[in-house]
Amino acid sequence: MFIDMSCQIRIEQFTRTKWNDLVCRAQGLSLQQMWQYGEAKQQGGHWKTIRMTFAQDGRVIGAAQANLRMLPFVNRGLIWLSRAPLLFDADEQSQASQLEAIFEQLKEYWVNRQKMYLRIAPNVAFSKENLSLFARLGYSIISSSPGWTSMRIDLTLPLDTLMKQMRKNWRQSLQKSMESKMVINEGLTTELLKKFSLDLRELRQTKDFRGGVTSEFVGAIIKCSSDETILRVFSAELAGQHLGSIIIAYYGDMAFYLAGAVNDIGRHISANHNLLWQAIQHARSEGYRWFDLGGAHPVNTPPGILYFKQGLGGQEYQLMSEIEACPAGWTYKILKKIIAAKR
């Protein structure tokens, strides 16, 4: 534990239940901060998951799940925080001061004391004020790694309102698909998972698709979930012909579109529209507040996927670009490039 008058960083061991109960109190929770994600990340052998809490005056104000990757022989490495830290206070004024204290102590502990290369995808909105804050604290903005940008659907709205806010041609494609005899199966059975894995592998092979989640990583998350199911597959078929599938992650008040793949036949009859709409209705019926469309960056998201997601008429949001800090010296400049390339 690193202790400071303004903020305490505590590195602790957590059970799945204890950690998830803690972070689900926070606003803006992401899959990357769930216990299952951290455990799945370190199954590959290169990463070690670190879980931290932040306290002021004996009260926990935030938390962060991080990934540590060490380089052999030099006792130096990368500490990587994705969509973190999480804050628990709803008051914006309190959050502003807490955010500054936490980022200041992260740099003090990991960079100045542990001599690590610190890299963060902050869980804060993009703004000039936050740019100034990070610069003042000694962080560098990584312009080549823009902040996470996506769209989310407000599930408190009536279904007819959600339909009306869709782009006209999106709604027409959905209605056409719903009028067919297409069957949507959902759950987390071995059969559905196998279909999803095959769909995703075919997408990667035929479309030269390299980004996003892999079926192996999905399997690792499921393996770490035990009795707490945070994933669900939706699969479409017509007259015995498989059309494609999507997988949704659930955490806190959020349902998150993690990945999907629809074959040529499925695309022709708008199976992707039907699958996503069924997933949205399911999340709404289960009481989730938001449905995140899983990334909608104006430049980095492929144009066709971006156009498809924009058709739902969701609310766009953008987080800060990645930031970094490391000790001075040419050794760390080399170290930073080596580890960033391996990330």
Short mmCIF file of N, CA and C in Angstrom, two decimals, residues 204-326:
data_model
loop_
_atom_site.label_atom_id
_atom_site.label_comp_id
_atom_site.label_asym_id
_atom_site.label_seq_id
_atom_site.Cartn_x
_atom_site.Cartn_y
_atom_site.Cartn_z
N ARG A 204 -13.02 -13.52 -39.65
CA ARG A 204 -11.61 -13.14 -39.63
C ARG A 204 -10.87 -13.67 -40.86
N GLN A 205 -11.27 -14.83 -41.33
CA GLN A 205 -10.58 -15.42 -42.48
C GLN A 205 -11.03 -14.80 -43.81
N THR A 206 -12.33 -14.61 -43.96
CA THR A 206 -12.85 -14.16 -45.25
C THR A 206 -12.82 -12.65 -45.43
N LYS A 207 -12.91 -11.91 -44.33
CA LYS A 207 -12.96 -10.45 -44.41
C LYS A 207 -11.65 -9.80 -43.98
N ASP A 208 -10.63 -10.63 -43.69
CA ASP A 208 -9.34 -10.10 -43.24
C ASP A 208 -9.55 -9.18 -42.03
N PHE A 209 -10.40 -9.65 -41.12
CA PHE A 209 -10.76 -8.86 -39.94
C PHE A 209 -9.80 -9.23 -38.81
N ARG A 210 -9.07 -8.23 -38.29
CA ARG A 210 -8.05 -8.51 -37.28
C ARG A 210 -8.36 -7.93 -35.90
N GLY A 211 -9.21 -6.94 -35.83
CA GLY A 211 -9.47 -6.28 -34.57
C GLY A 211 -10.52 -7.00 -33.74
N GLY A 212 -10.79 -6.45 -32.56
CA GLY A 212 -11.87 -6.94 -31.72
C GLY A 212 -11.53 -8.19 -30.94
N VAL A 213 -12.56 -8.75 -30.34
CA VAL A 213 -12.41 -9.89 -29.46
C VAL A 213 -12.24 -11.18 -30.28
N THR A 214 -11.58 -12.16 -29.70
CA THR A 214 -11.42 -13.46 -30.34
C THR A 214 -12.30 -14.48 -29.63
N SER A 215 -12.61 -15.57 -30.32
CA SER A 215 -13.42 -16.62 -29.72
C SER A 215 -12.68 -17.27 -28.55
N GLU A 216 -11.35 -17.31 -28.63
CA GLU A 216 -10.55 -17.87 -27.53
C GLU A 216 -10.68 -17.04 -26.27
N PHE A 217 -10.68 -15.70 -26.44
CA PHE A 217 -10.80 -14.83 -25.28
C PHE A 217 -12.20 -14.91 -24.68
N VAL A 218 -13.21 -15.03 -25.53
CA VAL A 218 -14.58 -15.22 -25.05
C VAL A 218 -14.65 -16.49 -24.20
N GLY A 219 -14.02 -17.56 -24.69
CA GLY A 219 -13.99 -18.81 -23.94
C GLY A 219 -13.31 -18.66 -22.60
N ALA A 220 -12.24 -17.86 -22.56
CA ALA A 220 -11.53 -17.64 -21.30
C ALA A 220 -12.40 -16.87 -20.31
N ILE A 221 -13.16 -15.89 -20.78
CA ILE A 221 -14.07 -15.14 -19.91
C ILE A 221 -15.13 -16.07 -19.33
N ILE A 222 -15.69 -16.93 -20.17
CA ILE A 222 -16.71 -17.86 -19.71
C ILE A 222 -16.14 -18.82 -18.68
N LYS A 223 -14.93 -19.29 -18.92
CA LYS A 223 -14.28 -20.20 -17.99
C LYS A 223 -14.09 -19.56 -16.63
N CYS A 224 -13.85 -18.25 -16.61
CA CYS A 224 -13.63 -17.54 -15.35
C CYS A 224 -14.92 -17.08 -14.69
N SER A 225 -16.05 -17.28 -15.36
CA SER A 225 -17.31 -16.73 -14.85
C SER A 225 -17.97 -17.59 -13.80
N SER A 226 -17.67 -18.89 -13.77
CA SER A 226 -18.29 -19.80 -12.82
C SER A 226 -19.80 -19.72 -12.96
N ASP A 227 -20.51 -19.45 -11.86
CA ASP A 227 -21.97 -19.41 -11.90
C ASP A 227 -22.51 -18.03 -12.24
N GLU A 228 -21.62 -17.05 -12.46
CA GLU A 228 -22.07 -15.69 -12.78
C GLU A 228 -21.95 -15.48 -14.29
N THR A 229 -23.06 -15.61 -14.99
CA THR A 229 -23.06 -15.51 -16.44
C THR A 229 -23.12 -14.05 -16.86
N ILE A 230 -22.06 -13.55 -17.52
CA ILE A 230 -22.06 -12.17 -17.98
C ILE A 230 -22.08 -12.08 -19.50
N LEU A 231 -22.19 -13.24 -20.18
CA LEU A 231 -22.24 -13.27 -21.64
C LEU A 231 -23.49 -14.02 -22.10
N ARG A 232 -23.97 -13.64 -23.27
CA ARG A 232 -25.14 -14.32 -23.85
C ARG A 232 -25.03 -14.25 -25.38
N VAL A 233 -25.29 -15.38 -26.03
CA VAL A 233 -25.23 -15.49 -27.49
C VAL A 233 -26.64 -15.41 -28.06
N PHE A 234 -26.78 -14.68 -29.17
CA PHE A 234 -28.02 -14.65 -29.94
C PHE A 234 -27.68 -15.17 -31.34
N SER A 235 -28.41 -16.18 -31.77
CA SER A 235 -28.09 -16.86 -33.03
C SER A 235 -29.33 -16.92 -33.92
N ALA A 236 -29.16 -16.68 -35.22
CA ALA A 236 -30.29 -16.63 -36.15
C ALA A 236 -30.21 -17.77 -37.16
N GLU A 237 -31.39 -18.30 -37.52
CA GLU A 237 -31.46 -19.32 -38.57
C GLU A 237 -32.80 -19.21 -39.31
N LEU A 238 -32.81 -19.69 -40.52
CA LEU A 238 -34.01 -19.67 -41.35
C LEU A 238 -34.07 -20.97 -42.14
N ALA A 239 -35.15 -21.71 -41.92
CA ALA A 239 -35.36 -23.00 -42.61
C ALA A 239 -34.15 -23.92 -42.43
N GLY A 240 -33.61 -23.94 -41.21
CA GLY A 240 -32.48 -24.81 -40.92
C GLY A 240 -31.14 -24.28 -41.34
N GLN A 241 -31.11 -23.13 -41.99
CA GLN A 241 -29.86 -22.52 -42.45
C GLN A 241 -29.37 -21.52 -41.40
N HIS A 242 -28.15 -21.73 -40.90
CA HIS A 242 -27.58 -20.79 -39.92
C HIS A 242 -27.20 -19.49 -40.63
N LEU A 243 -27.54 -18.35 -40.00
CA LEU A 243 -27.34 -17.04 -40.61
C LEU A 243 -26.26 -16.20 -39.94
N GLY A 244 -25.99 -16.44 -38.67
CA GLY A 244 -24.99 -15.66 -37.95
C GLY A 244 -25.36 -15.54 -36.49
N SER A 245 -24.48 -14.89 -35.72
CA SER A 245 -24.71 -14.76 -34.29
C SER A 245 -23.97 -13.55 -33.74
N ILE A 246 -24.42 -13.09 -32.59
CA ILE A 246 -23.77 -12.00 -31.86
C ILE A 246 -23.64 -12.42 -30.40
N ILE A 247 -22.74 -11.75 -29.69
CA ILE A 247 -22.57 -12.04 -28.27
C ILE A 247 -22.60 -10.73 -27.49
N ILE A 248 -23.33 -10.73 -26.39
CA ILE A 248 -23.55 -9.55 -25.57
C ILE A 248 -22.97 -9.79 -24.18
N ALA A 249 -22.31 -8.76 -23.63
CA ALA A 249 -21.81 -8.81 -22.26
C ALA A 249 -22.72 -7.97 -21.36
N TYR A 250 -22.90 -8.42 -20.12
CA TYR A 250 -23.78 -7.74 -19.17
C TYR A 250 -23.01 -7.45 -17.89
N TYR A 251 -23.07 -6.21 -17.43
CA TYR A 251 -22.40 -5.83 -16.18
C TYR A 251 -22.98 -4.51 -15.69
N GLY A 252 -23.10 -4.36 -14.38
CA GLY A 252 -23.66 -3.13 -13.83
C GLY A 252 -25.02 -2.85 -14.43
N ASP A 253 -25.21 -1.65 -14.96
CA ASP A 253 -26.48 -1.30 -15.61
C ASP A 253 -26.37 -1.33 -17.13
N MET A 254 -25.34 -2.03 -17.64
CA MET A 254 -25.01 -1.98 -19.07
C MET A 254 -25.09 -3.36 -19.73
N ALA A 255 -25.66 -3.37 -20.94
CA ALA A 255 -25.53 -4.50 -21.87
C ALA A 255 -24.63 -3.99 -23.00
N PHE A 256 -23.63 -4.79 -23.38
CA PHE A 256 -22.59 -4.32 -24.29
C PHE A 256 -22.47 -5.28 -25.47
N TYR A 257 -22.59 -4.75 -26.68
CA TYR A 257 -22.43 -5.54 -27.90
C TYR A 257 -20.95 -5.85 -28.09
N LEU A 258 -20.57 -7.08 -27.77
CA LEU A 258 -19.16 -7.45 -27.75
C LEU A 258 -18.63 -7.83 -29.13
N ALA A 259 -19.37 -8.63 -29.85
CA ALA A 259 -18.91 -9.07 -31.18
C ALA A 259 -20.06 -9.72 -31.92
N GLY A 260 -19.91 -9.83 -33.23
CA GLY A 260 -20.93 -10.48 -34.02
C GLY A 260 -20.43 -10.80 -35.42
N ALA A 261 -21.05 -11.76 -36.05
CA ALA A 261 -20.68 -12.14 -37.42
C ALA A 261 -21.90 -12.76 -38.09
N VAL A 262 -22.26 -12.22 -39.24
CA VAL A 262 -23.40 -12.71 -40.01
C VAL A 262 -22.91 -13.08 -41.41
N ASN A 263 -23.35 -14.24 -41.92
CA ASN A 263 -22.88 -14.67 -43.24
C ASN A 263 -23.62 -13.93 -44.37
N ASP A 264 -23.25 -14.22 -45.60
CA ASP A 264 -23.82 -13.49 -46.75
C ASP A 264 -25.32 -13.67 -46.85
N ILE A 265 -25.80 -14.88 -46.58
CA ILE A 265 -27.25 -15.11 -46.63
C ILE A 265 -27.94 -14.29 -45.54
N GLY A 266 -27.35 -14.28 -44.36
CA GLY A 266 -27.92 -13.52 -43.26
C GLY A 266 -27.97 -12.02 -43.54
N ARG A 267 -26.91 -11.50 -44.14
CA ARG A 267 -26.88 -10.07 -44.47
C ARG A 267 -27.94 -9.73 -45.51
N HIS A 268 -28.17 -10.64 -46.42
CA HIS A 268 -29.16 -10.39 -47.49
C HIS A 268 -30.57 -10.22 -46.93
N ILE A 269 -30.87 -10.91 -45.84
CA ILE A 269 -32.22 -10.81 -45.25
C ILE A 269 -32.19 -10.08 -43.90
N SER A 270 -31.13 -9.29 -43.70
CA SER A 270 -31.02 -8.39 -42.54
C SER A 270 -31.06 -9.12 -41.20
N ALA A 271 -30.40 -10.27 -41.12
CA ALA A 271 -30.34 -10.99 -39.85
C ALA A 271 -29.62 -10.18 -38.78
N ASN A 272 -28.62 -9.38 -39.20
CA ASN A 272 -27.89 -8.56 -38.23
C ASN A 272 -28.80 -7.55 -37.54
N HIS A 273 -29.76 -7.00 -38.27
CA HIS A 273 -30.72 -6.06 -37.67
C HIS A 273 -31.59 -6.78 -36.63
N ASN A 274 -32.08 -7.94 -37.01
CA ASN A 274 -32.98 -8.70 -36.14
C ASN A 274 -32.25 -9.17 -34.88
N LEU A 275 -31.03 -9.66 -35.04
CA LEU A 275 -30.25 -10.13 -33.89
C LEU A 275 -30.03 -9.00 -32.89
N LEU A 276 -29.62 -7.86 -33.38
CA LEU A 276 -29.33 -6.74 -32.48
C LEU A 276 -30.59 -6.24 -31.79
N TRP A 277 -31.69 -6.19 -32.52
CA TRP A 277 -32.94 -5.73 -31.94
C TRP A 277 -33.44 -6.70 -30.86
N GLN A 278 -33.30 -8.00 -31.11
CA GLN A 278 -33.69 -8.98 -30.10
C GLN A 278 -32.83 -8.85 -28.85
N ALA A 279 -31.53 -8.58 -29.03
CA ALA A 279 -30.63 -8.40 -27.89
C ALA A 279 -31.00 -7.14 -27.10
N ILE A 280 -31.37 -6.08 -27.80
CA ILE A 280 -31.78 -4.84 -27.13
C ILE A 280 -33.05 -5.07 -26.31
N GLN A 281 -34.02 -5.77 -26.90
CA GLN A 281 -35.27 -6.04 -26.18
C GLN A 281 -35.01 -6.92 -24.96
N HIS A 282 -34.13 -7.90 -25.10
CA HIS A 282 -33.81 -8.78 -23.96
C HIS A 282 -33.18 -7.99 -22.82
N ALA A 283 -32.21 -7.12 -23.15
CA ALA A 283 -31.55 -6.32 -22.12
C ALA A 283 -32.55 -5.40 -21.41
N ARG A 284 -33.44 -4.83 -22.18
CA ARG A 284 -34.47 -3.94 -21.61
C ARG A 284 -35.37 -4.71 -20.67
N SER A 285 -35.79 -5.91 -21.07
CA SER A 285 -36.69 -6.72 -20.25
C SER A 285 -36.01 -7.19 -18.96
N GLU A 286 -34.68 -7.28 -18.98
CA GLU A 286 -33.93 -7.71 -17.80
C GLU A 286 -33.58 -6.55 -16.88
N GLY A 287 -33.98 -5.33 -17.26
CA GLY A 287 -33.80 -4.18 -16.38
C GLY A 287 -32.51 -3.41 -16.55
N TYR A 288 -31.77 -3.63 -17.63
CA TYR A 288 -30.54 -2.87 -17.85
C TYR A 288 -30.88 -1.46 -18.32
N ARG A 289 -30.04 -0.52 -17.93
CA ARG A 289 -30.28 0.90 -18.22
C ARG A 289 -29.83 1.29 -19.62
N TRP A 290 -28.71 0.72 -20.06
CA TRP A 290 -28.10 1.11 -21.33
C TRP A 290 -27.75 -0.11 -22.17
N PHE A 291 -27.74 0.09 -23.48
CA PHE A 291 -27.21 -0.90 -24.42
C PHE A 291 -26.14 -0.20 -25.24
N ASP A 292 -24.88 -0.60 -25.04
CA ASP A 292 -23.75 0.01 -25.74
C ASP A 292 -23.50 -0.75 -27.03
N LEU A 293 -23.32 -0.02 -28.12
CA LEU A 293 -23.15 -0.64 -29.43
C LEU A 293 -21.72 -1.09 -29.72
N GLY A 294 -20.83 -0.98 -28.74
CA GLY A 294 -19.53 -1.63 -28.84
C GLY A 294 -18.53 -0.97 -29.76
N GLY A 295 -18.53 0.36 -29.78
CA GLY A 295 -17.54 1.09 -30.56
C GLY A 295 -18.11 1.67 -31.83
N ALA A 296 -17.99 3.01 -31.98
CA ALA A 296 -18.47 3.69 -33.18
C ALA A 296 -17.61 4.93 -33.41
N HIS A 297 -16.34 4.69 -33.73
CA HIS A 297 -15.41 5.80 -33.94
C HIS A 297 -15.51 6.27 -35.39
N PRO A 298 -15.58 7.59 -35.62
CA PRO A 298 -15.76 8.10 -36.99
C PRO A 298 -14.63 7.76 -37.95
N VAL A 299 -13.45 7.42 -37.43
CA VAL A 299 -12.31 7.09 -38.29
C VAL A 299 -11.91 5.63 -38.15
N ASN A 300 -11.80 5.14 -36.91
CA ASN A 300 -11.25 3.81 -36.67
C ASN A 300 -12.24 2.67 -36.91
N THR A 301 -13.53 2.93 -36.79
CA THR A 301 -14.53 1.90 -37.06
C THR A 301 -14.74 1.79 -38.58
N PRO A 302 -14.72 0.58 -39.14
CA PRO A 302 -14.95 0.43 -40.58
C PRO A 302 -16.25 1.12 -41.00
N PRO A 303 -16.25 1.81 -42.14
CA PRO A 303 -17.41 2.62 -42.55
C PRO A 303 -18.73 1.87 -42.56
N GLY A 304 -18.74 0.64 -43.07
CA GLY A 304 -19.98 -0.12 -43.13
C GLY A 304 -20.54 -0.43 -41.75
N ILE A 305 -19.66 -0.80 -40.82
CA ILE A 305 -20.09 -1.11 -39.45
C ILE A 305 -20.57 0.16 -38.76
N LEU A 306 -19.85 1.26 -38.98
CA LEU A 306 -20.23 2.53 -38.38
C LEU A 306 -21.62 2.96 -38.87
N TYR A 307 -21.85 2.85 -40.16
CA TYR A 307 -23.15 3.24 -40.74
C TYR A 307 -24.28 2.38 -40.16
N PHE A 308 -24.01 1.10 -40.01
CA PHE A 308 -24.99 0.17 -39.44
C PHE A 308 -25.36 0.58 -38.02
N LYS A 309 -24.37 0.84 -37.19
CA LYS A 309 -24.62 1.18 -35.80
C LYS A 309 -25.30 2.55 -35.66
N GLN A 310 -24.91 3.48 -36.51
CA GLN A 310 -25.54 4.80 -36.46
C GLN A 310 -27.03 4.73 -36.78
N GLY A 311 -27.44 3.69 -37.49
CA GLY A 311 -28.84 3.55 -37.86
C GLY A 311 -29.78 3.38 -36.70
N LEU A 312 -29.26 3.00 -35.53
CA LEU A 312 -30.11 2.82 -34.36
C LEU A 312 -30.42 4.14 -33.64
N GLY A 313 -29.70 5.20 -34.00
CA GLY A 313 -30.00 6.51 -33.41
C GLY A 313 -29.63 6.65 -31.95
N GLY A 314 -28.57 5.97 -31.52
CA GLY A 314 -28.15 6.05 -30.12
C GLY A 314 -27.42 7.33 -29.78
N GLN A 315 -27.11 7.49 -28.50
CA GLN A 315 -26.39 8.66 -28.00
C GLN A 315 -24.88 8.41 -28.11
N GLU A 316 -24.17 9.30 -28.82
CA GLU A 316 -22.73 9.14 -28.97
C GLU A 316 -22.00 9.69 -27.75
N TYR A 317 -20.91 9.04 -27.39
CA TYR A 317 -20.04 9.56 -26.33
C TYR A 317 -18.59 9.27 -26.69
N GLN A 318 -17.69 10.08 -26.17
CA GLN A 318 -16.26 9.94 -26.45
C GLN A 318 -15.46 10.12 -25.17
N LEU A 319 -14.54 9.21 -24.93
CA LEU A 319 -13.66 9.30 -23.77
C LEU A 319 -12.31 9.90 -24.17
N MET A 320 -11.50 10.19 -23.17
CA MET A 320 -10.18 10.79 -23.40
C MET A 320 -9.25 9.84 -24.17
N SER A 321 -8.32 10.45 -24.91
CA SER A 321 -7.27 9.67 -25.55
C SER A 321 -6.40 9.00 -24.49
N GLU A 322 -5.67 7.97 -24.90
CA GLU A 322 -4.76 7.32 -23.96
C GLU A 322 -3.68 8.29 -23.52
N ILE A 323 -3.23 8.12 -22.28
CA ILE A 323 -2.16 8.94 -21.72
C ILE A 323 -1.05 8.04 -21.20
N GLU A 324 0.13 8.61 -21.01
CA GLU A 324 1.27 7.82 -20.55
C GLU A 324 2.19 8.66 -19.69
N ALA A 325 2.98 7.95 -18.89
CA ALA A 325 4.04 8.58 -18.09
C ALA A 325 5.09 7.52 -17.82
N CYS A 326 6.35 7.93 -17.82
CA CYS A 326 7.42 6.99 -17.52
C CYS A 326 8.61 7.77 -16.95
#
